[in-house]
mmCIF file of C-alpha atoms in Angstrom:
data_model
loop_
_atom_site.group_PDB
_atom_site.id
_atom_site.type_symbol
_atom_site.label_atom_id
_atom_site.label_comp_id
_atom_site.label_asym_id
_atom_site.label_seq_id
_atom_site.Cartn_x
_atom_site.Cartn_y
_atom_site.Cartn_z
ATOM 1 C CA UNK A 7 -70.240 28.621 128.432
ATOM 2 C CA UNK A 8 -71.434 31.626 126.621
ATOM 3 C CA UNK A 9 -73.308 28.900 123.876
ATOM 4 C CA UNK A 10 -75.126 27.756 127.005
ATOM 5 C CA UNK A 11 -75.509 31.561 128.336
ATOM 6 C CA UNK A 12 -77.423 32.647 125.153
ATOM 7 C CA UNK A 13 -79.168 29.051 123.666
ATOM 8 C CA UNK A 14 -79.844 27.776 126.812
ATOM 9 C CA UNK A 15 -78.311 24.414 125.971
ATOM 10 C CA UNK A 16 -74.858 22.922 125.937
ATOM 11 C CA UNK A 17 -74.474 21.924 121.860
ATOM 12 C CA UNK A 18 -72.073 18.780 121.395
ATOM 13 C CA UNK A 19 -70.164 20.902 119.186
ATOM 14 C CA UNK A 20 -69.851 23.961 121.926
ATOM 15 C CA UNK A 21 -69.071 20.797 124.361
ATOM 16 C CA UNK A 22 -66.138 19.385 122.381
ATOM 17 C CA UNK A 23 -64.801 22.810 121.772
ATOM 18 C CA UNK A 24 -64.616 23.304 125.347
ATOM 19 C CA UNK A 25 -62.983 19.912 126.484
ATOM 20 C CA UNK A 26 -60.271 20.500 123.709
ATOM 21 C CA UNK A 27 -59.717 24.222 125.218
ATOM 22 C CA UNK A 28 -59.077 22.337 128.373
ATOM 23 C CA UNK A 29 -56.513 19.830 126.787
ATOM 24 C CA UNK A 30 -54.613 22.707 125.236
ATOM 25 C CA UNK A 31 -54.755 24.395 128.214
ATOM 26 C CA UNK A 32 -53.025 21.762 130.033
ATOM 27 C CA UNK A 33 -49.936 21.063 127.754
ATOM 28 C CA UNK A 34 -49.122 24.693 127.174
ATOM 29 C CA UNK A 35 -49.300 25.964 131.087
ATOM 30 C CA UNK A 36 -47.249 22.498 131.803
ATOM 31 C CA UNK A 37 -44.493 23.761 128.974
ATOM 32 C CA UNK A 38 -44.736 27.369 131.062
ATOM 33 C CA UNK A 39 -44.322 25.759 134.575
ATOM 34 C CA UNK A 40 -41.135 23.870 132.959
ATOM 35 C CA UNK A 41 -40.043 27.486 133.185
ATOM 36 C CA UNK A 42 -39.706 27.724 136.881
ATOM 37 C CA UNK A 43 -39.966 24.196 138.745
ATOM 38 C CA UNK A 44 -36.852 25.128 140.452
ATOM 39 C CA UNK A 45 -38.001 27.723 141.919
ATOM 40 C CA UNK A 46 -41.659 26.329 142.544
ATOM 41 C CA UNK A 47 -39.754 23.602 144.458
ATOM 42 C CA UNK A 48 -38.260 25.491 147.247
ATOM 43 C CA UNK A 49 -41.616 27.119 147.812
ATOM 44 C CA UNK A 50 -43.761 24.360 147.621
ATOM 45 C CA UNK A 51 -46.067 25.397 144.649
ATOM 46 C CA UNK A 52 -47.598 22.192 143.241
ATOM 47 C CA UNK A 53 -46.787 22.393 139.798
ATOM 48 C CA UNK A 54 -47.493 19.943 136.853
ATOM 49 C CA UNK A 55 -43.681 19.842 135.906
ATOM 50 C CA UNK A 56 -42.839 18.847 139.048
ATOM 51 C CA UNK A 57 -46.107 16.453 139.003
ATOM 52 C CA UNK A 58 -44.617 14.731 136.108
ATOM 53 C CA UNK A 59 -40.961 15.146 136.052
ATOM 54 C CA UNK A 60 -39.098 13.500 133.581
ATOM 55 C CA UNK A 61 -42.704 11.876 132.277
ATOM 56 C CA UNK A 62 -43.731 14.592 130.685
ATOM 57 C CA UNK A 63 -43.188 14.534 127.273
ATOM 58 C CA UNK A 64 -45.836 11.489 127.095
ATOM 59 C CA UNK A 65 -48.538 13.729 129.074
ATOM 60 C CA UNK A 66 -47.970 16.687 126.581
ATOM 61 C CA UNK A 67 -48.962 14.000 124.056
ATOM 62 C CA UNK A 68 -51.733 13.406 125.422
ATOM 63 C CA UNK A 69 -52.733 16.800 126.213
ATOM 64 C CA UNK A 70 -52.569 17.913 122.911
ATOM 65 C CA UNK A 71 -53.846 14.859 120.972
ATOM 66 C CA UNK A 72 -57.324 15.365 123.305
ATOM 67 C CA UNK A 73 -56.837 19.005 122.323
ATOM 68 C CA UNK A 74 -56.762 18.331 118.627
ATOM 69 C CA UNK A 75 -59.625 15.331 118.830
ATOM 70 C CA UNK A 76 -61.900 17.717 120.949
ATOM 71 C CA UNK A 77 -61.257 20.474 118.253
ATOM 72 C CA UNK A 78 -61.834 18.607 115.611
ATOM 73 C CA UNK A 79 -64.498 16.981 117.387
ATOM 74 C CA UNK A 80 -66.204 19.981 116.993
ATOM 75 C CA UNK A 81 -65.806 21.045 113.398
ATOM 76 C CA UNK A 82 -67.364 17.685 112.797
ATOM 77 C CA UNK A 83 -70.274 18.109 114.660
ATOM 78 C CA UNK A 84 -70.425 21.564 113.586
ATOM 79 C CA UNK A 85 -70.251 20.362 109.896
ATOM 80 C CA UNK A 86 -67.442 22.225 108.703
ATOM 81 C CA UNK A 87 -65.809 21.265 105.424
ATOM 82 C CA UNK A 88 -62.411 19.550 104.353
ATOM 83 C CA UNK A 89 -60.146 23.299 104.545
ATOM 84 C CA UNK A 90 -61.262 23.241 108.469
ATOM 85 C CA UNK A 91 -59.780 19.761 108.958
ATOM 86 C CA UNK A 92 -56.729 20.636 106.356
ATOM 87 C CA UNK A 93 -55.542 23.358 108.711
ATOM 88 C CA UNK A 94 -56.189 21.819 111.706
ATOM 89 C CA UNK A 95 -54.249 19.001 110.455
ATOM 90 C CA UNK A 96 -51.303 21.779 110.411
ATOM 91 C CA UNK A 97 -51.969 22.877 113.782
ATOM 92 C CA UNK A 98 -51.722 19.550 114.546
ATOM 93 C CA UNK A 99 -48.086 19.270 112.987
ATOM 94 C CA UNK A 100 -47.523 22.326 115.089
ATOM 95 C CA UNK A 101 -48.271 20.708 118.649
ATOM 96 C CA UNK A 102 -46.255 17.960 117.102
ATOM 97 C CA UNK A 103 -43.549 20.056 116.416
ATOM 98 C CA UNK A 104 -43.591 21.408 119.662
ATOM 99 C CA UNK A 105 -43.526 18.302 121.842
ATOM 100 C CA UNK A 106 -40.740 17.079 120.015
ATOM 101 C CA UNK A 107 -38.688 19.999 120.416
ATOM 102 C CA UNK A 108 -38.814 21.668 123.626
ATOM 103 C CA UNK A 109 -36.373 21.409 126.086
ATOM 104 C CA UNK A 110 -38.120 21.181 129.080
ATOM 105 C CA UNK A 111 -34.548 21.979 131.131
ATOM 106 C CA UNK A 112 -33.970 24.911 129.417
ATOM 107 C CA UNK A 113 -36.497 27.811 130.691
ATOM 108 C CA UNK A 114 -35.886 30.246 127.861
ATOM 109 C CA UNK A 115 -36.858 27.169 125.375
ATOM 110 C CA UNK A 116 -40.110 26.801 127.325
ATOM 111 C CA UNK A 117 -41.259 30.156 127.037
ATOM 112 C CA UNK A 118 -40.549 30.247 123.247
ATOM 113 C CA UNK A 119 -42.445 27.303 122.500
ATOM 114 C CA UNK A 120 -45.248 28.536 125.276
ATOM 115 C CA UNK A 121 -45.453 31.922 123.195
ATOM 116 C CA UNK A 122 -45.550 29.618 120.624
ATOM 117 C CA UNK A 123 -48.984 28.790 120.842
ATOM 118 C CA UNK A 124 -50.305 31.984 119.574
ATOM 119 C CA UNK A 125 -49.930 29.959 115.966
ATOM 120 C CA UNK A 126 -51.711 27.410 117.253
ATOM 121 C CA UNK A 127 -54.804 29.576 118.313
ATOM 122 C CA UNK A 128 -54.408 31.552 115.235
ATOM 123 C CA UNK A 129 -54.575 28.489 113.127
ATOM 124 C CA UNK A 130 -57.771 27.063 115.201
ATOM 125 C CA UNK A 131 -59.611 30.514 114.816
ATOM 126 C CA UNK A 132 -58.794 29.953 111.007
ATOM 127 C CA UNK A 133 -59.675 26.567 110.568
ATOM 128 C CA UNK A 134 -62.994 27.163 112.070
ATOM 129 C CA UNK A 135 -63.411 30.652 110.448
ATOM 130 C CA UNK A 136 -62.899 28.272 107.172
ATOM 131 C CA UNK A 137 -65.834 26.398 108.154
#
């Protein structure tokens, strides 16, 4: 938005980078809700664990793999060179590793791999620092 704000035009690049924000967005706050679906339950909030139950794991997939297509999307368009795409490739393995290891029963797993993200931003900033 702030591309658009100061160019006065939406760049493909700025456009993929957004859509794979939103991606990301939606796998780690659907880890987080895994927190508290209990709870969110009995009080009616509308939640995307409770949306997808025990189908989640395939969504978070799917979140992340448009996260990681729209990122690197974007260094493509952007023309950054092969170190971008080598450590995106390992922030990749990292929303790998974390669909494949959290426990979406077990709220205090959740949050770790939630907080867990912070690598995952750090390694996106880095990757397109690189380029």
């Amino acid at each position: 938005m702030g591309w658009a704000a100061v160019t006065g035009a939406v760049a493909p690049a700025a456009l993929a980078l957004y859509l794979g924000g939103i991606a990301w967005t939606l796998g780690y706050d659907t880890i987080y809700a895994h927190q508290d679906k209990e709870d969110d339950a009995l009080i009616g909030v509308k939640s995307t664990a409770l949306r997808l139950g025990d189908g989640t794991r395939p969504w978070l997939w799917g979140f992340y793999a448009a996260a990681l297509a729209g990122i690197a999307g974007a260094a493509w368009l952007a023309g950054l060179g092969w170190p971008s795409f080598a450590v995106l490739a390992l922030a990749g393995g990292h929303l790998a590793w974390q669909v494949m290891t959290v426990d979406l029963d077990a709220p205090a797993a959740c949050l770790a791999v939630f907080k867990s993200n912070r690598l995952f931003g750090a390694l996106v900033m880095g990757a397109l620092a690189l380029g």
